[in-house]
Coordinates of C-alpha atoms and ligand atoms in Angstrom, one line a residue:
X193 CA -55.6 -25.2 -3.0
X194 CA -54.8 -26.2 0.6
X195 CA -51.1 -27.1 0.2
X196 CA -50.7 -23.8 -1.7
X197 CA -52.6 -21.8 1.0
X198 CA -50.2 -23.4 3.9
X199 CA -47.1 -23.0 2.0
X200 CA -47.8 -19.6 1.5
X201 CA -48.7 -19.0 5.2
X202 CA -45.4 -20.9 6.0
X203 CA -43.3 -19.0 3.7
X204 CA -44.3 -15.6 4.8
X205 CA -41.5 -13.2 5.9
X206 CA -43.0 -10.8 8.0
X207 CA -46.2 -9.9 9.3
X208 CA -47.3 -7.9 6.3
X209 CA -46.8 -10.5 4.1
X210 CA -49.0 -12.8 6.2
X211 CA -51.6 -10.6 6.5
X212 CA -52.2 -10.4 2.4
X213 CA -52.4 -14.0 2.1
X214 CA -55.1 -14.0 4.7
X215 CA -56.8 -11.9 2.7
X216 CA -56.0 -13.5 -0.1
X217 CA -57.5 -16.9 1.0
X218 CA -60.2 -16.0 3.6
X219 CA -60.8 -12.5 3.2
X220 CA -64.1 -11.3 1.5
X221 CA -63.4 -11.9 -2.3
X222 CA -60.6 -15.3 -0.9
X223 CA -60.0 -18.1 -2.7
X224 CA -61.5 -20.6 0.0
X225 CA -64.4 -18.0 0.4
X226 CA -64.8 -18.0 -3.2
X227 CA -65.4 -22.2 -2.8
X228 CA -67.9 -21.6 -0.3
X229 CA -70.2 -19.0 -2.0
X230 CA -70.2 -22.2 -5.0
X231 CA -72.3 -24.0 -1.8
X232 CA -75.6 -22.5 -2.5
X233 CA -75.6 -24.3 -6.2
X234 CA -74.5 -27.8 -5.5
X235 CA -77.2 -30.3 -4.3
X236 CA -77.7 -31.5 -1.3
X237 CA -75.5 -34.5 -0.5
X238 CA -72.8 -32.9 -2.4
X239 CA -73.1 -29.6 -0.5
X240 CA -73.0 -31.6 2.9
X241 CA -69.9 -33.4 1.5
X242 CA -68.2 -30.4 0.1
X243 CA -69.0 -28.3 2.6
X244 CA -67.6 -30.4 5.6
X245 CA -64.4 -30.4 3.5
X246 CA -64.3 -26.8 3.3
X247 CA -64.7 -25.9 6.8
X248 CA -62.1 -28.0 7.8
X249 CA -59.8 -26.6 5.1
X250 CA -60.8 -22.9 6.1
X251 CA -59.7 -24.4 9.8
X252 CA -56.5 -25.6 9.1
X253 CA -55.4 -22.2 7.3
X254 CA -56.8 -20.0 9.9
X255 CA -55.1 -22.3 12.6
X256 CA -51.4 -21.8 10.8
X257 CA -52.2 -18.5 10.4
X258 CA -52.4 -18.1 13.8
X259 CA -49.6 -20.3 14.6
X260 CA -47.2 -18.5 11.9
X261 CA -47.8 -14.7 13.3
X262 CA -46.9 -16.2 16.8
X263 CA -43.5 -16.9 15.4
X264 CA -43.6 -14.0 13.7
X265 CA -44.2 -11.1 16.6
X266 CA -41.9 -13.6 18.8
X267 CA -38.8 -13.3 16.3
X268 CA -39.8 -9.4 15.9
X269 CA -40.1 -8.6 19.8
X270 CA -36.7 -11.0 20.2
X271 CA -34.9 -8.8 17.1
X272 CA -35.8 -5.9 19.3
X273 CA -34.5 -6.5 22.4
X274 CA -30.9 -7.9 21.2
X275 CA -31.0 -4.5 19.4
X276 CA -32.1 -2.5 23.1
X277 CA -29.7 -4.5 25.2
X278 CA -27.0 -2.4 26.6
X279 CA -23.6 -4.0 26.8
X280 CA -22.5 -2.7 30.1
X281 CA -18.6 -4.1 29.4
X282 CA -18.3 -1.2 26.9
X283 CA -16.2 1.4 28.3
X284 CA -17.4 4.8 28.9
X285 CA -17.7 7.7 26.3
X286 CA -14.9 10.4 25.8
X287 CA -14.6 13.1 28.3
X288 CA -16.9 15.5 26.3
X289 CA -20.1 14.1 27.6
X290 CA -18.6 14.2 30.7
X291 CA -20.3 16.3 33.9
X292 CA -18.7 19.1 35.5
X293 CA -19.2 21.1 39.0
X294 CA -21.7 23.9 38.1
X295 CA -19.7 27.3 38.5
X296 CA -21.7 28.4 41.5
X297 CA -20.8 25.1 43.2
X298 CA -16.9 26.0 42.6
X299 CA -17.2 29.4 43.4
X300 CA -18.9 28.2 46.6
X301 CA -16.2 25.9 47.6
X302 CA -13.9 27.8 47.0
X303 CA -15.4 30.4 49.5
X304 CA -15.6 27.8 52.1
X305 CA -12.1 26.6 51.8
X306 CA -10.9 30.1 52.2
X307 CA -12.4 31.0 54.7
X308 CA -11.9 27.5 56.5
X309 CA -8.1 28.4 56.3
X310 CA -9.2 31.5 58.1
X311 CA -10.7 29.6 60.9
X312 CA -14.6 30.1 60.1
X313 CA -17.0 27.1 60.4
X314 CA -19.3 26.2 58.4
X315 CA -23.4 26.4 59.1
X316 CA -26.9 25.9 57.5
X317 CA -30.1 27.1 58.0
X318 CA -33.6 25.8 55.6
X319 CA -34.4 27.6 52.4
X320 CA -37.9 28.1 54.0
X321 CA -37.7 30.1 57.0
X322 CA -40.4 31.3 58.9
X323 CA -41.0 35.3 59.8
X324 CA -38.8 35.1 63.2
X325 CA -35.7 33.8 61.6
X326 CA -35.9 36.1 58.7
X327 CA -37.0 39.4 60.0
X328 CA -38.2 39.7 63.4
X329 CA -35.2 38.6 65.3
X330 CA -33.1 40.4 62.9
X331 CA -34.9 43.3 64.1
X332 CA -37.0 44.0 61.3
X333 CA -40.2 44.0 63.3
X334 CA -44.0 43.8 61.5
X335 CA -45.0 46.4 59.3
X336 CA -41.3 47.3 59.4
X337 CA -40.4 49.4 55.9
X338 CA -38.0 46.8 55.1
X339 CA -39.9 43.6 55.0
X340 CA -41.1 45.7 51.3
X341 CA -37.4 46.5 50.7
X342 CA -36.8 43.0 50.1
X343 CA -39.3 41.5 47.5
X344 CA -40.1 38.5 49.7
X345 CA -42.0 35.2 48.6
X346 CA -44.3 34.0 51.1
X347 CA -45.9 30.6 51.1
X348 CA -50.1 30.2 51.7
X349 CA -51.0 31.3 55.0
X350 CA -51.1 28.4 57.8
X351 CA -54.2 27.6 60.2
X352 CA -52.8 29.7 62.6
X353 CA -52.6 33.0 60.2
X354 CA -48.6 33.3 59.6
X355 CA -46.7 32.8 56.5
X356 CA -43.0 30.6 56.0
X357 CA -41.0 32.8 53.8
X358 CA -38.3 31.3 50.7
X359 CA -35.7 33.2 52.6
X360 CA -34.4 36.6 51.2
X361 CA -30.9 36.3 52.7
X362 CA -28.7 34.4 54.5
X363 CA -28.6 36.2 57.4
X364 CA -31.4 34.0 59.4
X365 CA -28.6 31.6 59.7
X366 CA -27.0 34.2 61.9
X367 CA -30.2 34.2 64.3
X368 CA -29.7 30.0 64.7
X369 CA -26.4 30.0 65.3
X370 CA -26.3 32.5 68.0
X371 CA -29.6 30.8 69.1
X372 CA -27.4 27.6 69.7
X373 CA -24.1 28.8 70.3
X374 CA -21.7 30.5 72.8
X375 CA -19.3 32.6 71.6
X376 CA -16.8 33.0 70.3
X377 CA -19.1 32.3 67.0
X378 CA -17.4 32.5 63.4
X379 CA -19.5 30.4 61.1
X380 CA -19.7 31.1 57.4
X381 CA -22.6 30.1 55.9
X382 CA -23.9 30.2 52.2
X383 CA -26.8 29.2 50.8
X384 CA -30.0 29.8 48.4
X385 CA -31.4 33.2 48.8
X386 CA -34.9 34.4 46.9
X387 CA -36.4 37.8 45.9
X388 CA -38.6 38.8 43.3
X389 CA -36.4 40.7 41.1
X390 CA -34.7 40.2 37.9
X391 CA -32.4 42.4 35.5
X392 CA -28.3 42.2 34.8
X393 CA -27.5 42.1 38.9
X394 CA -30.8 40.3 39.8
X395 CA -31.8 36.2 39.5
X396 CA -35.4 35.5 41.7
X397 CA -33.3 32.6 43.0
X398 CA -29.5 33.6 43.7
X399 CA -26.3 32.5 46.1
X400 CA -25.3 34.4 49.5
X401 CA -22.5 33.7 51.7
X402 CA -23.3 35.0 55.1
X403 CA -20.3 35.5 57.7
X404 CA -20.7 35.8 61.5
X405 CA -17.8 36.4 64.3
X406 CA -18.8 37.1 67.9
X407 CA -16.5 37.8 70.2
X408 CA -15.9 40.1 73.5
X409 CA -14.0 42.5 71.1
X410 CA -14.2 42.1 67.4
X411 CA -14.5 45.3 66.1
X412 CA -14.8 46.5 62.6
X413 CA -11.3 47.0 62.0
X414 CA -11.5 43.3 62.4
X415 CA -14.4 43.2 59.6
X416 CA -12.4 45.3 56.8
X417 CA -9.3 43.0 57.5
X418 CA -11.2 39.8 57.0
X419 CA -13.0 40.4 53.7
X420 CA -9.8 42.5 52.5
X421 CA -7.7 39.2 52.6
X422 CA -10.8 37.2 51.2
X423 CA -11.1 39.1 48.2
X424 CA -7.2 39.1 47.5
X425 CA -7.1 35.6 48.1
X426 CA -10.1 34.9 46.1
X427 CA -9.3 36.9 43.0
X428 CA -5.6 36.1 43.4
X429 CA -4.7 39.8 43.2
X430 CA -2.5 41.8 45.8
X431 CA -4.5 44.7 45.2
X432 CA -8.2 44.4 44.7
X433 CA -9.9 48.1 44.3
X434 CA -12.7 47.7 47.0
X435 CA -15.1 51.1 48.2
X436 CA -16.9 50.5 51.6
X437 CA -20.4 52.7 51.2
X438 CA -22.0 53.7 54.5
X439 CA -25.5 52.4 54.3
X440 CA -28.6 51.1 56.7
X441 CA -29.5 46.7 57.6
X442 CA -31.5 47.1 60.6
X443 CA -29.7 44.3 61.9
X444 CA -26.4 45.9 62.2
X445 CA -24.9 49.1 63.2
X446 CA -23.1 50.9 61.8
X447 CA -23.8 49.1 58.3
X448 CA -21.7 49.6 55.2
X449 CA -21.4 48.1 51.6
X450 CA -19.1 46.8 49.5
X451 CA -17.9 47.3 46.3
X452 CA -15.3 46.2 43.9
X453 CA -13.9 48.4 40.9
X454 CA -14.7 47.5 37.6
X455 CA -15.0 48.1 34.2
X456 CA -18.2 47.3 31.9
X457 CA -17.5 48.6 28.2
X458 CA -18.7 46.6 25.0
X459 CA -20.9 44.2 27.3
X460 CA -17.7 42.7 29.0
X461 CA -17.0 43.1 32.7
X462 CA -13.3 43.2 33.8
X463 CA -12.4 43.5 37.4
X464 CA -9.7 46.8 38.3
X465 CA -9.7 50.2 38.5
X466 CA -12.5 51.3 36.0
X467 CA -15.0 53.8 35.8
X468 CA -17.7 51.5 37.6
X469 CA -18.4 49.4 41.1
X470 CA -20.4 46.4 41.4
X471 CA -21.8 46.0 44.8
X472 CA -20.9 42.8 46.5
X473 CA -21.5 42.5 50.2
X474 CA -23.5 44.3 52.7
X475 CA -21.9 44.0 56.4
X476 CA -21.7 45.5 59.6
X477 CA -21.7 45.3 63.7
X478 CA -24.1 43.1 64.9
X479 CA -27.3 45.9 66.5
X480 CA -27.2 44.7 69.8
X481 CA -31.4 43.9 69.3
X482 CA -29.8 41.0 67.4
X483 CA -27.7 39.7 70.3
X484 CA -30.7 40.3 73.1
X485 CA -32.9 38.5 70.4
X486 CA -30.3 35.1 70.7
X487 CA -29.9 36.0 74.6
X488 CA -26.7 37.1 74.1
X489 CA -25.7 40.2 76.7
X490 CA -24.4 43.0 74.3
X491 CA -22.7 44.6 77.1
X492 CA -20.5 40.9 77.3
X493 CA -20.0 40.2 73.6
X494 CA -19.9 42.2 70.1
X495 CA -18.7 41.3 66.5
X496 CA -19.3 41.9 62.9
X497 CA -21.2 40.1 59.8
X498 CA -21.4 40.5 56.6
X499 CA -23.4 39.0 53.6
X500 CA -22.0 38.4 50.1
X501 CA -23.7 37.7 46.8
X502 CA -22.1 34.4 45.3
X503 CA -23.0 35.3 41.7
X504 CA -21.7 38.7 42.1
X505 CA -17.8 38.1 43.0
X506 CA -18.6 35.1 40.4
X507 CA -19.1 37.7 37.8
X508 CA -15.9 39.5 38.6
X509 CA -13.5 36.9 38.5
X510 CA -14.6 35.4 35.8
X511 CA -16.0 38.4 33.2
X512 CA -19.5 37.3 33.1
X513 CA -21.5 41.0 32.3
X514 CA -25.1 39.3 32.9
X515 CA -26.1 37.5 36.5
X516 CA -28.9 35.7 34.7
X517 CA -26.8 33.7 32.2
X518 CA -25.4 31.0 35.3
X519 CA -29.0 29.8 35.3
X520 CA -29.6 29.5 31.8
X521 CA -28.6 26.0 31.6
X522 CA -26.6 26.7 28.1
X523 CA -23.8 23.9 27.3
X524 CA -21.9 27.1 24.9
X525 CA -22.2 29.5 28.0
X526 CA -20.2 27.2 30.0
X527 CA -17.5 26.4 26.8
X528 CA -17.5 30.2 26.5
X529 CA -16.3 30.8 30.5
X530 CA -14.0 28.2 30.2
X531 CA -16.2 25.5 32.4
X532 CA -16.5 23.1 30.3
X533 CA -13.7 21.7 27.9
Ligands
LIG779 N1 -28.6 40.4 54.7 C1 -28.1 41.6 54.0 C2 -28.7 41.5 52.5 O1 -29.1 40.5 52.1 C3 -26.6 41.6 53.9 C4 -26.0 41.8 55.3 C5 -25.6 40.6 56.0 C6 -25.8 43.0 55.8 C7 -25.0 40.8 57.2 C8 -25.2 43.2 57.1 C9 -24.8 42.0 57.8 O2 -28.7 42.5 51.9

């Protein structure tokens, strides 16, 4: 019974296996258990005999047991980690898989570069600005109407009782350049923007590009050139139809919008004289608040900015009806608009 017991353990193929001759042998209703429950009839002398016999038997087979599902979980744990291992002299995977520059990311370089060609530096400013930055020194003073106008998100109150903001446009980036800067200033400066809002034009978390030029005597003559040549450079058209609206910022004056002609029929958007405008930019001359705010004298130095949504002239160029797609994160979105192969 021994030699069949071993050869048996020895013989197993897998852990399974093993297992049932355990049971087989020295489970409950075993064969070797079966020997010993035969003990309790023998006599004496013979049980002593017997029994020593059996234990060491019962020994031995639990002991290559032991030693066999060693072996076994070694050679399984080995089999699994030649199958893991990654062969790092492979070459890489077709081009399909491959990443790409996120449109907004294009469309922002792109800005940049045109711009840059137009001599413009470029600036920054934090996402998380605190009230100065974002309102007050744009002159948009406390319980001014349009701190609501913009949905802002404000962080937890601090010890001392004021509240960072996520900021709601660029235009605090205009506040810390002048802050740091003698003119003549033109910085271009884009960047995450936040407000609580969301439909076809709206994304809580969108893209402006702000533009600032401060000079003795930009004027806004200056201000219609520069975004006219933008936008034809930009949409690679000679003639772009563009509609400046007369409107209110509190940190320019006069102010004025933006817009570009469009068309919006069947749920496509197509850029060109249509029967619809899609706001892009809000601009102006810098409210000479703003420039006494930066210590700048307004009666030195004047100049224009403006402040363009990303998505929006995103949208135009390329036909994309609905601003909240770019953030959806959907691989056939990007195949549809052509970013992706
Ligand atoms: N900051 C304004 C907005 O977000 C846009 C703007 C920028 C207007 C600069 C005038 C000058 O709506």
């Amino acid at each position: 019974l021994r030699e069949e017991v071993l050869a048996e353990v020895e013989n197993a193929a897998d852990l399974a296996v093993l297992e049932d001759v355990r049971i087989s042998a020295l489970g409950k209703k075993g064969r070797i258990t079966g020997l010993m429950k035969n003990l309790g009839k023998m006599d004496p002398d013979q049980r002593r005999e017997f029994g020593q016999t059996l234990n060491a038997v019962k020994d031995q087979v639990a002991g290559a047991i032991d030693t066999r599902k060693t072996a076994l979980e070694d050679a399984a744990l080995e089999a699994r980690l030649s199958g893991e291992r990654i062969d790092v002299t492979l070459s890489s995977r077709p081009d399909e898989t491959a990443g790409r520059i996120h449109p907004i990311s294009q469309t922002i370089d792109e800005i940049v570069s045109i711009f840059g060609e137009m001599g413009f530096a470029l600036a920054e400013g934090p996402d998380v600005e605190d009230d100065f930055h974002n309102f007050t020194a744009l002159n948009i003073p406390p319980e001014h109407p349009a701190r609501e106008m913009q949905d802002t998100f404000y962080l937890p109150e601090r010890e001392d009782g004021s509240r960072l903001v996520l900021r709601t446009h660029t235009s605090p980036v205009q506040i810390r350049t002048m802050q740091n800067k003698t003119p003549p200033i033109r910085i271009i400066a884009p960047g995450r923007t936040y407000r609580s809002d969301s439909d076809m034009t709206h994304t809580p978390m969108f893209h402006q590009v702000e533009g600032l030029v401060i000079d003795k005597k930009t004027h806004m003559g200056h201000l219609k050139g520069c975004l006219l040549e933008f936008v034809k450079t930009y949409f690679e058209l000679d003639d772009v139809p563009v509609r400046y609206r007369p409107s209110f910022f509190p940190f320019t004056e006069p102010s004025a919008e933006m817009d570009i002609g469009c068309s919006r029929k069947g749920g496509e958007l197509k850029i060109g004289e249509g029967d619809d405008w899609l706001e892009i930019l809000g601009c102006g001359m810098v409210h000479p608040r703003v420039l006494s705010a930066c210590g700048l004298d307004p009666e030195e130095y004047q100049g224009f900015a403006f402040g363009m949504g990303i998505e929006r002239i995103a949208m135009l160029k390329y036909g994309i009806p609905d601003l909240r797609t770019f953030f959806d994160t959907d691989l056939r979105w990007l195949k549809h608009y052509g970013f992706v192969p």
